[in-house]
mmCIF file of C-alpha atoms and ligand atoms in Angstrom:
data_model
loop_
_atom_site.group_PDB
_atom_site.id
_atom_site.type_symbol
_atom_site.label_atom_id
_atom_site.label_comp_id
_atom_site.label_asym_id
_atom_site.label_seq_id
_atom_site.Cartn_x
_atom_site.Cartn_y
_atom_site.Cartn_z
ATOM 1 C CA UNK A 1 -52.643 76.680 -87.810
ATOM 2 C CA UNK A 2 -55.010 74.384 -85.983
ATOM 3 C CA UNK A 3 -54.248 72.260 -82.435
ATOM 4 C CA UNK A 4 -55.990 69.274 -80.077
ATOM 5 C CA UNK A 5 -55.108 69.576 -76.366
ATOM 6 C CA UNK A 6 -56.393 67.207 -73.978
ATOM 7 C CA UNK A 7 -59.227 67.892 -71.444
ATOM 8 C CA UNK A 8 -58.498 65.899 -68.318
ATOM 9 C CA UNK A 9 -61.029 65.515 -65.511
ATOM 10 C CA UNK A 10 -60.694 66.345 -61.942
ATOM 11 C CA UNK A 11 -62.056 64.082 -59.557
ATOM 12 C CA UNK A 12 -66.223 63.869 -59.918
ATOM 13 C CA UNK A 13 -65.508 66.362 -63.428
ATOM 14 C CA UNK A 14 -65.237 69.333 -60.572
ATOM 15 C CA UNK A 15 -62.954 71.134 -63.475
ATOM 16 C CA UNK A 16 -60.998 69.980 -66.874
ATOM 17 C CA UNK A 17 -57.133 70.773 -66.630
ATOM 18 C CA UNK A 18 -55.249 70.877 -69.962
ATOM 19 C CA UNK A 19 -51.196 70.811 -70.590
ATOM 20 C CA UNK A 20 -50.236 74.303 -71.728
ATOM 21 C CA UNK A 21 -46.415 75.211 -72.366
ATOM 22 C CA UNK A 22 -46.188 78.532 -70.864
ATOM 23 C CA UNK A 23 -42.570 80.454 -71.765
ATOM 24 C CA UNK A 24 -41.516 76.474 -72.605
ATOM 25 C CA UNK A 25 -43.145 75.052 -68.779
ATOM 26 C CA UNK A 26 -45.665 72.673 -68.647
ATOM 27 C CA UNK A 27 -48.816 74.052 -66.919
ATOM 28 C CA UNK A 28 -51.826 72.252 -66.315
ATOM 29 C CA UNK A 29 -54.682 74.962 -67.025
ATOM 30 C CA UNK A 30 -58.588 75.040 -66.365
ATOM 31 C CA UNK A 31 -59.844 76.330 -69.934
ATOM 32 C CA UNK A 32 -62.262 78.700 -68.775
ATOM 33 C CA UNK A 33 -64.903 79.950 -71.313
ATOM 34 C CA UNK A 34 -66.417 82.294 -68.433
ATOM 35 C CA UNK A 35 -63.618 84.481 -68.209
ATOM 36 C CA UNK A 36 -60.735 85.944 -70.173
ATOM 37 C CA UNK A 37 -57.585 85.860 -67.634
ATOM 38 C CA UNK A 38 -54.806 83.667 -68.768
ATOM 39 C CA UNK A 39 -53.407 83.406 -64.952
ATOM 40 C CA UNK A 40 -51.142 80.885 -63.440
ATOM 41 C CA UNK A 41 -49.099 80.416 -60.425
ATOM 42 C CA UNK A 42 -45.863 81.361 -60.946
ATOM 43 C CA UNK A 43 -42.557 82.212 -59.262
ATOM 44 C CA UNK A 44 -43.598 84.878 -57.791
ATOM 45 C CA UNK A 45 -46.414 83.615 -56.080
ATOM 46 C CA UNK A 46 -46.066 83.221 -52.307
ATOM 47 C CA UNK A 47 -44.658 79.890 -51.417
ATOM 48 C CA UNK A 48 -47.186 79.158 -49.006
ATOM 49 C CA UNK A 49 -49.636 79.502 -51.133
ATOM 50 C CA UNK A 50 -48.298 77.900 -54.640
ATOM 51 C CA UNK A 51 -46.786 74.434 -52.639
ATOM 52 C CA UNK A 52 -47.537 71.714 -54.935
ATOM 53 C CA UNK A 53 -48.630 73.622 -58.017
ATOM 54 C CA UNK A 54 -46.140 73.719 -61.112
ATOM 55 C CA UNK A 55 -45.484 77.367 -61.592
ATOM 56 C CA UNK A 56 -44.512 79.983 -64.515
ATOM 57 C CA UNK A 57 -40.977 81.666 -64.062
ATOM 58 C CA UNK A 58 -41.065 85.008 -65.844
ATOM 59 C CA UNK A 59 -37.343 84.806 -65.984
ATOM 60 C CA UNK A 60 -36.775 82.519 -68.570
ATOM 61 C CA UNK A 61 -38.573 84.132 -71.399
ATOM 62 C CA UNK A 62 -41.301 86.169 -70.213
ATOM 63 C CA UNK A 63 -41.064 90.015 -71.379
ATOM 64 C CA UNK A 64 -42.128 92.064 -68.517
ATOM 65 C CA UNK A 65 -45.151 94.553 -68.569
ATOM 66 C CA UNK A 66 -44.081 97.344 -66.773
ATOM 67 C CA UNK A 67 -47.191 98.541 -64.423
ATOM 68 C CA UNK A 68 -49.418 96.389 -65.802
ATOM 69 C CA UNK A 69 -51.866 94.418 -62.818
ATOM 70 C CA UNK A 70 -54.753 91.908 -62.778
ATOM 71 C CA UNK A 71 -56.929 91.194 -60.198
ATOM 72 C CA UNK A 72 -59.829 88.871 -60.907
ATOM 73 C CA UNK A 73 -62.725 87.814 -58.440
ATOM 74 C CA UNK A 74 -65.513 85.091 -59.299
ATOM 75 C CA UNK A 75 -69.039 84.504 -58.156
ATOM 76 C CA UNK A 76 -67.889 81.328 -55.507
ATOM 77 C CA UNK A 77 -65.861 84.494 -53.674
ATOM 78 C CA UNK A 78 -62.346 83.015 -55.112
ATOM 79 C CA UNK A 79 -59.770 84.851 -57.192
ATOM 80 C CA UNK A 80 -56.129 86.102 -57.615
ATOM 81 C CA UNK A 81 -53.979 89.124 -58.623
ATOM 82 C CA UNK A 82 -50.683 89.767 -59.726
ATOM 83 C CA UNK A 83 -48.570 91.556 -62.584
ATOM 84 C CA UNK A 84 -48.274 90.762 -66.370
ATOM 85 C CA UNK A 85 -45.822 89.030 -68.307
ATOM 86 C CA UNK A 86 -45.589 88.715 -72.599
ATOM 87 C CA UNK A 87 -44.299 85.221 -73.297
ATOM 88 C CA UNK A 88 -45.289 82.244 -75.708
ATOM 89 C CA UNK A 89 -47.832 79.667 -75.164
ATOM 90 C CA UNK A 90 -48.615 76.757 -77.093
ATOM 91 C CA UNK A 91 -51.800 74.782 -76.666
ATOM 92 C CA UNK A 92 -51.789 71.604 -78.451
ATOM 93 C CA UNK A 93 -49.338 73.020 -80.992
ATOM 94 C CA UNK A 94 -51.223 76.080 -81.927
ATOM 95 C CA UNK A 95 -48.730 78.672 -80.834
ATOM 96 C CA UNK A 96 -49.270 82.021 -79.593
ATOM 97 C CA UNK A 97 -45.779 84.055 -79.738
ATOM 98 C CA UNK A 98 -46.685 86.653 -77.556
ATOM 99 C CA UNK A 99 -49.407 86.025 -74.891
ATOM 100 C CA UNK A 100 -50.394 87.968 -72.156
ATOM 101 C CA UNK A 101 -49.555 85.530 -68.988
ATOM 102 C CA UNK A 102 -50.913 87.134 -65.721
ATOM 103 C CA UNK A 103 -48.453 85.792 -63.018
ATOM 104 C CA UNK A 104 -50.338 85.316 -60.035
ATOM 105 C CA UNK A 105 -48.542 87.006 -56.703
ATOM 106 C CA UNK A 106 -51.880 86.618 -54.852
ATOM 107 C CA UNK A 107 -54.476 83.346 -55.189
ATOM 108 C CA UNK A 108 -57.775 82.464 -52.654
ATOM 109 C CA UNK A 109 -57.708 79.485 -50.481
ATOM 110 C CA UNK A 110 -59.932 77.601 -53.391
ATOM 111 C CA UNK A 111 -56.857 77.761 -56.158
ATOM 112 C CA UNK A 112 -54.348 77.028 -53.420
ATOM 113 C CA UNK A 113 -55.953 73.885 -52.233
ATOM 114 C CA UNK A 114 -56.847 72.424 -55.802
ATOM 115 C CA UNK A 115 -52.841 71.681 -56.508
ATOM 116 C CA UNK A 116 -53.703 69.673 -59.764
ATOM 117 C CA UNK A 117 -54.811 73.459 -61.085
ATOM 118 C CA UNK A 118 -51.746 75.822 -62.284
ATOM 119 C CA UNK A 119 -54.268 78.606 -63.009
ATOM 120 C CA UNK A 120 -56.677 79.355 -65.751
ATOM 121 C CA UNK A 121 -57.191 80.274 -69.671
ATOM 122 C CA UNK A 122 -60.116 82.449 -70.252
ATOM 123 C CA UNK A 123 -61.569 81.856 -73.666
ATOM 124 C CA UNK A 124 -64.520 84.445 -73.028
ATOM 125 C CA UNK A 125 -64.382 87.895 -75.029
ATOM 126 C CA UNK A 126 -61.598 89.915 -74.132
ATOM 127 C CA UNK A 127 -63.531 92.255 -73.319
ATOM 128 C CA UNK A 128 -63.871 91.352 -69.810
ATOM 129 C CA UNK A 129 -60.216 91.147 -68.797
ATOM 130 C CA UNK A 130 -59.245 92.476 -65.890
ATOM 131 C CA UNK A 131 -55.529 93.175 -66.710
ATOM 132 C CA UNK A 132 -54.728 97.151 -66.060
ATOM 133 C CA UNK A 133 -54.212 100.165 -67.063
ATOM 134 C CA UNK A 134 -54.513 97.958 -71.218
ATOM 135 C CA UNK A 135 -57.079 95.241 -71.122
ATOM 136 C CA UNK A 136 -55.398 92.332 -72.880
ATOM 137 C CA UNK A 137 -56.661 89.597 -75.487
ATOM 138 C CA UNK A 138 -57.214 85.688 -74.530
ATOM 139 C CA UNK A 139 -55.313 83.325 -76.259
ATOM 140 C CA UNK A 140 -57.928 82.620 -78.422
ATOM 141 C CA UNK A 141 -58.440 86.158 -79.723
ATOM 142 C CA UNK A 142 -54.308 86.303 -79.783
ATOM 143 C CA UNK A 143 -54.161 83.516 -82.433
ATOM 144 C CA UNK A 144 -57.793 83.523 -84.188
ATOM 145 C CA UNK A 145 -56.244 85.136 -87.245
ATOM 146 C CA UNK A 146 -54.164 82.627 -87.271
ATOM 147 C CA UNK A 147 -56.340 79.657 -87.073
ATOM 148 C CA UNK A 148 -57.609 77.728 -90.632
ATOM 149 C CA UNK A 149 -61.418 78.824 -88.919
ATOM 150 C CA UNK A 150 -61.756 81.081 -86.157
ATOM 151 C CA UNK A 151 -63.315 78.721 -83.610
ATOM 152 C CA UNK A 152 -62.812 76.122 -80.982
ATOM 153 C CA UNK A 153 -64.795 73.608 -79.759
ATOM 154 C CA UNK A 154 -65.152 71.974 -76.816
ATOM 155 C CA UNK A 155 -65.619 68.121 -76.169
ATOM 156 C CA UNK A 156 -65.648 67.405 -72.397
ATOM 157 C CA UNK A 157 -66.535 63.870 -71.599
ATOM 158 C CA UNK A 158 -67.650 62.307 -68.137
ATOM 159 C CA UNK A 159 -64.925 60.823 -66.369
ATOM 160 C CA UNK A 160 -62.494 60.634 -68.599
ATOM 161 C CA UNK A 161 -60.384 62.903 -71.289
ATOM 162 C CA UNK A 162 -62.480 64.985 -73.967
ATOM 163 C CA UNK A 163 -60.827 67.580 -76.338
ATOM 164 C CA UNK A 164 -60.209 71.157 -76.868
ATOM 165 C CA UNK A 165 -59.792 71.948 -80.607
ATOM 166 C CA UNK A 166 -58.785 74.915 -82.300
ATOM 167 C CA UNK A 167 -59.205 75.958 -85.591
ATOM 168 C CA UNK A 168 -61.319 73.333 -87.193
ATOM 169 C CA UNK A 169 -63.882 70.710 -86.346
ATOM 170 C CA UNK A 170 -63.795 66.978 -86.158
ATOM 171 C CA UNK A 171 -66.939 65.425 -87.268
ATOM 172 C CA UNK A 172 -66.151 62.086 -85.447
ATOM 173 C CA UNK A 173 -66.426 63.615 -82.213
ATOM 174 C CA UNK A 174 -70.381 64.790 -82.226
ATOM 175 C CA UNK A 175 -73.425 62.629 -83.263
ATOM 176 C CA UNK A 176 -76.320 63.765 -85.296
ATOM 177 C CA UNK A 177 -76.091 67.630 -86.857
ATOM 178 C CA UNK A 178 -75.103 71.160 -85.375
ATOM 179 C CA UNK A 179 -77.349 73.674 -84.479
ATOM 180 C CA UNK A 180 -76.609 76.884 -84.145
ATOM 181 C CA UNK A 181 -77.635 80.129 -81.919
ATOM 182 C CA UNK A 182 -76.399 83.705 -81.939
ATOM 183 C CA UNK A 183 -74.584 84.902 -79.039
ATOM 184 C CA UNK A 184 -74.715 87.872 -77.185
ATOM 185 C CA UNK A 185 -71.706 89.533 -76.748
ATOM 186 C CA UNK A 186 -72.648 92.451 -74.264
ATOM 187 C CA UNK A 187 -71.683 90.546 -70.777
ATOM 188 C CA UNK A 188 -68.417 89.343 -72.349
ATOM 189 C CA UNK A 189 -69.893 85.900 -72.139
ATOM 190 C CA UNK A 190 -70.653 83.215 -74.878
ATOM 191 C CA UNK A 191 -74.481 84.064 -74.239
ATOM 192 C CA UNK A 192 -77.479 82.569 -76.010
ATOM 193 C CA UNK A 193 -81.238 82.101 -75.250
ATOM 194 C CA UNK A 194 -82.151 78.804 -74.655
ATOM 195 C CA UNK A 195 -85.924 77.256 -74.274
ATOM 196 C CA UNK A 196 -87.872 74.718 -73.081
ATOM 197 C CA UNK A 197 -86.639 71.907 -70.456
ATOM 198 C CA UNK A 198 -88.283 68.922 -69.940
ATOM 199 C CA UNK A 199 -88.048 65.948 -67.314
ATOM 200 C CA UNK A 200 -90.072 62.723 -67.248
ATOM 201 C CA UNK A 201 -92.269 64.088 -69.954
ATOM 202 C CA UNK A 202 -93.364 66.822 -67.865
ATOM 203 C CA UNK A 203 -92.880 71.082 -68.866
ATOM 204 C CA UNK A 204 -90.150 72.547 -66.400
ATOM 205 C CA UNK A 205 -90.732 75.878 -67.991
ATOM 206 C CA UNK A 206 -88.075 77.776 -69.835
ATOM 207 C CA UNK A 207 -84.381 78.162 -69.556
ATOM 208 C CA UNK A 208 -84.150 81.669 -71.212
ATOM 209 C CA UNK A 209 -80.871 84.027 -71.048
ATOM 210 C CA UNK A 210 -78.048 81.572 -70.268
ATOM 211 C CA UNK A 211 -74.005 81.145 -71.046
ATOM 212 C CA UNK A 212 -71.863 78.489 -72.041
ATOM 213 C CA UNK A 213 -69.290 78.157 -69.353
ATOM 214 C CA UNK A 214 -66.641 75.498 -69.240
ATOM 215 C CA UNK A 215 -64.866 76.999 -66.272
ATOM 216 C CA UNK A 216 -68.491 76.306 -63.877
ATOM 217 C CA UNK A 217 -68.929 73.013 -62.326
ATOM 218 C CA UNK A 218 -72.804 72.712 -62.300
ATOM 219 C CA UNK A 219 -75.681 73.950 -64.491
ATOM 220 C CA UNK A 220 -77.426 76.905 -62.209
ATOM 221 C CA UNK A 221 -81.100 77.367 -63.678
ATOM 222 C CA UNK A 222 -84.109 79.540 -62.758
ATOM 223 C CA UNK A 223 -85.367 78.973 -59.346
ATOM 224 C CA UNK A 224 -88.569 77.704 -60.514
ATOM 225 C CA UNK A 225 -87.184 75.352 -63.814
ATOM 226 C CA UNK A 226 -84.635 74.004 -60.289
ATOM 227 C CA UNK A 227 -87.668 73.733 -57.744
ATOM 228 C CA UNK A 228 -90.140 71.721 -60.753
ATOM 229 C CA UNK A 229 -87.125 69.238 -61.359
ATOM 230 C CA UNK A 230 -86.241 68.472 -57.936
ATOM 231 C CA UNK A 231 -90.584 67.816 -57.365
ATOM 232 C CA UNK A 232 -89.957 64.775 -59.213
ATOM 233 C CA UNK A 233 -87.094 63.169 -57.239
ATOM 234 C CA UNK A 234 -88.261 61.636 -53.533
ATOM 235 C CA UNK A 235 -86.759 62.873 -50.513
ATOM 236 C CA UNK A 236 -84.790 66.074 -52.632
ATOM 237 C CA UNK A 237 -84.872 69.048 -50.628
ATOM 238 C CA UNK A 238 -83.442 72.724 -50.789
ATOM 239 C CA UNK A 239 -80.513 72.383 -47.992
ATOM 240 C CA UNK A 240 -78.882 75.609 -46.665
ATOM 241 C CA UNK A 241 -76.600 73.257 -44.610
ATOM 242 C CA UNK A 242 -75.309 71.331 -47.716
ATOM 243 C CA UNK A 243 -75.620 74.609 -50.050
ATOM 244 C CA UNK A 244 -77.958 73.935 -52.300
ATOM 245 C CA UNK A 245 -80.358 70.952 -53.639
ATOM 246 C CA UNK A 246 -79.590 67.472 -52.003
ATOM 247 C CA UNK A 247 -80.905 63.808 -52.677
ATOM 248 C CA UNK A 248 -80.842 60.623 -51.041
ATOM 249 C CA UNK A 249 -78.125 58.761 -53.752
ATOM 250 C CA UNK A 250 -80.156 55.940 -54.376
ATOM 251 C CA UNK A 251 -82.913 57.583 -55.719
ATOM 252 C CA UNK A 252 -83.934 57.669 -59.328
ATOM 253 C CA UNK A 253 -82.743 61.002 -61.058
ATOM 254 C CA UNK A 254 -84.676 61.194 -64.446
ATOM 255 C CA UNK A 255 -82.954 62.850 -67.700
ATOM 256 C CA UNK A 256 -83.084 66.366 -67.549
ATOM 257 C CA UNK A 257 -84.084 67.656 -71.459
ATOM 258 C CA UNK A 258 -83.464 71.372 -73.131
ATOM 259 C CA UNK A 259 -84.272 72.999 -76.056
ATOM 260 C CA UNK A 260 -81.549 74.954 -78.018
ATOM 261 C CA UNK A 261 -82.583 76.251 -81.663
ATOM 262 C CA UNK A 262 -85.379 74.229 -81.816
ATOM 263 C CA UNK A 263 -83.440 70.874 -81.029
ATOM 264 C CA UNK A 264 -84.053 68.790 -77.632
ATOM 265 C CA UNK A 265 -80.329 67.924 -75.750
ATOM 266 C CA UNK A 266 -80.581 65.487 -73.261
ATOM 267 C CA UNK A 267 -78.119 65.907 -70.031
ATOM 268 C CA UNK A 268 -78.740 62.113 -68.405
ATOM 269 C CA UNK A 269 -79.622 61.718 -65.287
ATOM 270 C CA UNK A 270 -76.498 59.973 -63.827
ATOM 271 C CA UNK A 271 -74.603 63.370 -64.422
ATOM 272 C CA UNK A 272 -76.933 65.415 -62.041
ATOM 273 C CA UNK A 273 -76.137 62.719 -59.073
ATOM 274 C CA UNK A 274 -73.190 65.092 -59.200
ATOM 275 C CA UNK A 275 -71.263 64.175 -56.114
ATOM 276 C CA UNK A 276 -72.131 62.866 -52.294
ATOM 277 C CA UNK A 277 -73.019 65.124 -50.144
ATOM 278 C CA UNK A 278 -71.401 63.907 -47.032
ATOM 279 C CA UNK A 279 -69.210 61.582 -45.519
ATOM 280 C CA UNK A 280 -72.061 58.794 -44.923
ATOM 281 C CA UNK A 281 -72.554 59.224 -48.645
ATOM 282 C CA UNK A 282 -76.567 59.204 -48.125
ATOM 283 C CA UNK A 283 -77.375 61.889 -49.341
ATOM 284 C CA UNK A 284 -76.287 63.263 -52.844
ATOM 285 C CA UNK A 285 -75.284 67.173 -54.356
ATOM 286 C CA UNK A 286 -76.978 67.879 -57.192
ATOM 287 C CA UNK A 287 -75.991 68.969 -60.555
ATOM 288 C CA UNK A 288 -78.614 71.248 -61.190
ATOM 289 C CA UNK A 289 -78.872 74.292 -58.812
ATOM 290 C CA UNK A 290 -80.934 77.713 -58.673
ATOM 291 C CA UNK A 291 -78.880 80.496 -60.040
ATOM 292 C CA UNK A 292 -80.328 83.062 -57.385
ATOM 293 C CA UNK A 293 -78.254 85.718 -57.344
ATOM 294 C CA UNK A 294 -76.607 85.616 -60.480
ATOM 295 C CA UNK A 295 -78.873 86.747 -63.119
ATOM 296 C CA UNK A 296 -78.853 84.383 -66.085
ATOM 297 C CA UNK A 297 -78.135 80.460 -66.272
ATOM 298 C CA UNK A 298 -74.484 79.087 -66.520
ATOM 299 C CA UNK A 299 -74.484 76.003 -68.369
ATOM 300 C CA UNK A 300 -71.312 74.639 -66.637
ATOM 301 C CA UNK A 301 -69.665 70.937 -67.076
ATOM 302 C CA UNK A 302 -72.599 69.096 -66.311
ATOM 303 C CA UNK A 303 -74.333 70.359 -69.017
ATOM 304 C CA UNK A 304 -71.324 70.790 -71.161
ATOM 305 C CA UNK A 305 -70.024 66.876 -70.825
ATOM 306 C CA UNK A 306 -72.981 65.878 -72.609
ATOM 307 C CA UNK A 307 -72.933 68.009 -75.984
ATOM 308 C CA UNK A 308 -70.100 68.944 -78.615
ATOM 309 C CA UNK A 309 -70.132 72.679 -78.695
ATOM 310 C CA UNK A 310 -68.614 75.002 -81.428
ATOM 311 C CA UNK A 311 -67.319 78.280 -80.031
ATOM 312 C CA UNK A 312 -67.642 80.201 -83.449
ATOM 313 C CA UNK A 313 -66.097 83.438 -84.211
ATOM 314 C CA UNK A 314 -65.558 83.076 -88.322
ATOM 315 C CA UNK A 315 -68.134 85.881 -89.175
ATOM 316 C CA UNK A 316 -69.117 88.898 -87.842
ATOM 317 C CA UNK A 317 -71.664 87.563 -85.437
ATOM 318 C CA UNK A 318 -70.062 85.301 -82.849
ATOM 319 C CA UNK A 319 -72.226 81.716 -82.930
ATOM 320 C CA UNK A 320 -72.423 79.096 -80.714
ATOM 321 C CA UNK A 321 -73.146 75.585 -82.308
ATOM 322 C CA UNK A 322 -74.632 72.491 -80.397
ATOM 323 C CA UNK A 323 -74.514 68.853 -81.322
ATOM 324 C CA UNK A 324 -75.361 65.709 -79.134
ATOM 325 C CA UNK A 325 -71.891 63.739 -78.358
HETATM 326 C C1 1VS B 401 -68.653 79.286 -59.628
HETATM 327 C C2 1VS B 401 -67.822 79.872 -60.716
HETATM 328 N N1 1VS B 401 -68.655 80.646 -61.635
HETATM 329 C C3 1VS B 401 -68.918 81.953 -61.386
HETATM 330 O O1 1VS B 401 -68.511 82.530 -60.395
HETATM 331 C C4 1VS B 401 -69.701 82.672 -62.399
HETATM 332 C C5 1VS B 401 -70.841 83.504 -62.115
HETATM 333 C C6 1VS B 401 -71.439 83.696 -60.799
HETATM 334 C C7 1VS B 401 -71.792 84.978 -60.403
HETATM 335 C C8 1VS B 401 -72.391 85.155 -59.150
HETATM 336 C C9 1VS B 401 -72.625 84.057 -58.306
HETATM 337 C C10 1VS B 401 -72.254 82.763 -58.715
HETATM 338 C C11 1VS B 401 -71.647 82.574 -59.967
HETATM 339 C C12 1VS B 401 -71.357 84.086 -63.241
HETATM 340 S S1 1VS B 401 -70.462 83.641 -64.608
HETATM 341 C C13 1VS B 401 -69.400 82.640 -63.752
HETATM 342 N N2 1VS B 401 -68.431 81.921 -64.387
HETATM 343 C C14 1VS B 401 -67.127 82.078 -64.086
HETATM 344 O O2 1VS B 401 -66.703 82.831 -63.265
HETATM 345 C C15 1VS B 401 -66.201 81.180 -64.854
HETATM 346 N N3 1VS B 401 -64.914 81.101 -64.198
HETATM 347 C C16 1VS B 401 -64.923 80.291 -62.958
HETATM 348 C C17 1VS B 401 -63.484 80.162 -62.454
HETATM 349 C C18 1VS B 401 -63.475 79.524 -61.116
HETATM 350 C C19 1VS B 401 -64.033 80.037 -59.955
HETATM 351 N N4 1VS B 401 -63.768 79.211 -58.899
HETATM 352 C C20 1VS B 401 -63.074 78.130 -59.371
HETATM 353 C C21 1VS B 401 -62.577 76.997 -58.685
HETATM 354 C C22 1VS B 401 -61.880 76.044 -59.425
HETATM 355 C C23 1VS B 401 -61.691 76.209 -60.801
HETATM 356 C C24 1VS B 401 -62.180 77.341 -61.476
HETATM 357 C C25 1VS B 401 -62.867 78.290 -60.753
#
């Protein structure tokens, strides 16, 4: 089998919701190639803290999983918990007959407040799923032996719907050819090395060890690749108050430029002067940040929105494959 399912943007591309039938509901889920939980909110979620989301009732069709729990955290300090459910979920037709669907009974104040989110679908290795005491596959690994190829790939687009596919890929939707790097598996992530970045001509030094990561916001680089970029935009300074890099949002962001495999991808400049950074809208949040703290570089949506990237699972050795939109 092979499926499209719309990617639809939050406001300023925070995250990418998708329509997922979940035990025959309609959920709107942030695919999430950073993590391998299939959550949502669900029935059993407190009402105080589900108001406004659509939810998953177990009830309907959902095959219980006697003592089975989740609990996930993530690097921003949000996360959820809750018990396990087998049910059927069908992402732009390709159906799954029996998925693992974590009900949530406990979300963070982040997934609460974003009510367009019904929870996420992790389409990192399932190797790094929390669900206990039996980790349990994503819904990719559930239905990759069922797909024409075992892959996905992922078309997010700024401002406006881009496409998850599954099972084959559609040459209209990427420019130029597809280059491909091996992944490293080890984290649970889809990691790769990536090289050299560029901006205004000038040598920002190199990327190195760094994920794919659809369910991340920004790109968070190596403190000194961050601090050489920012050199070149006037006024940008390191804010603790704002959280990170800030610029006035009139200034003139250049094209930020990576190597991958030996190809240049350019993310444009206009996607960095991610969001304003207050209410006088002066100053701007950036879409590059340092990723102190974390260990490698997550190429999140701001990278991602620019590139046509082929999640790649049809031989042994997992592949990730880049192509300019
Ligand atoms: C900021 C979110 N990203 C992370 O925490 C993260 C980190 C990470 C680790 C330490 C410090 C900062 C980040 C490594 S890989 C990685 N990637 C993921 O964890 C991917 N899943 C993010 C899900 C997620 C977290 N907060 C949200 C709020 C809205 C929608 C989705 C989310």
């Amino acid at each position: 089998q092979s499926g499209s399912v719309a990617a639809n943007p939050e406001q300023y591309d925070e995250s990418y919701l998708c329509p997922v039938q979940v035990g025959g509901q309609t959920l709107n889920l942030d695919f999430d190639t950073g993590s391998a939980d299939l959550w949502v909110f669900s029935t059993l979620t407190p009402a105080t803290q589900s108001t406004g989301h659509a939810k998953y009732n177990p009830k309907t069709s959902g095959k219980a999983k006697s003592g089975y729990t989740w609990n996930i955290s993530y690097g921003d300090n949000s996360g959820a918990s809750g018990t396990v459910y087998a049910d059927k979920v069908v992402v732009g037709g390709v159906t799954a007959t029996s998925q693992a669907v974590e009900a949530a009974t406990s979300v963070s104040t982040q997934f609460m407040q974003d009510t367009d989110n019904d929870g996420l679908l992790g389409l990192a290795f399932s190797t790094i799923n929390t669900v206990q005491p039996q980790q349990q596959t994503t819904f990719f690994d559930t239905v990759k032996g069922t797909l024409a190829k075992k892959l996905f790939t992922v078309d997010l687009k700024a401002g406006t719907a881009g496409t998850y596919d599954f099972g084959y890929i559609d040459s209209s939707k990427y420019a130029g050819t597809i280059t491909y790097v091996p992944v490293k598996t080890t984290n649970g992530f889809w990691e790769f090395t990536a090289g050299a970045a560029t901006a205004n001509n000038r040598s920002l030094g190199s990327v190195g060890d760094a994920i794919a990561d659809t369910g991340t916001t920004l790109m968070y680089l190596p403190t000194a690749v961050t601090s050489a970029y920012y050199a070149q935009i006037s006024g940008a300074t390191n804010s603790a108050a704002a959280g990170g890099y800030i610029f006035p949002c009139d200034a003139d962001v250049p094209d930020f430029h990576i190597t991958i495999g030996g190809k240049s991808f350019t993310v444009p400049g206009e996607y960095i002067n991610f969001t304003p950074a207050d209410n006088s809208g002066e100053q701007c949040f950036g879409g590059i940040q340092p990723n102190t703290g974390i260990g490698f570089t997550i190429l999140g949506d701001v990278f991602l929105k620019a590139m046509f990237v082929v999640f790649d699972q049809t031989t042994s050795a997992p592949r990730l494959g880049f192509a300019a939109q």
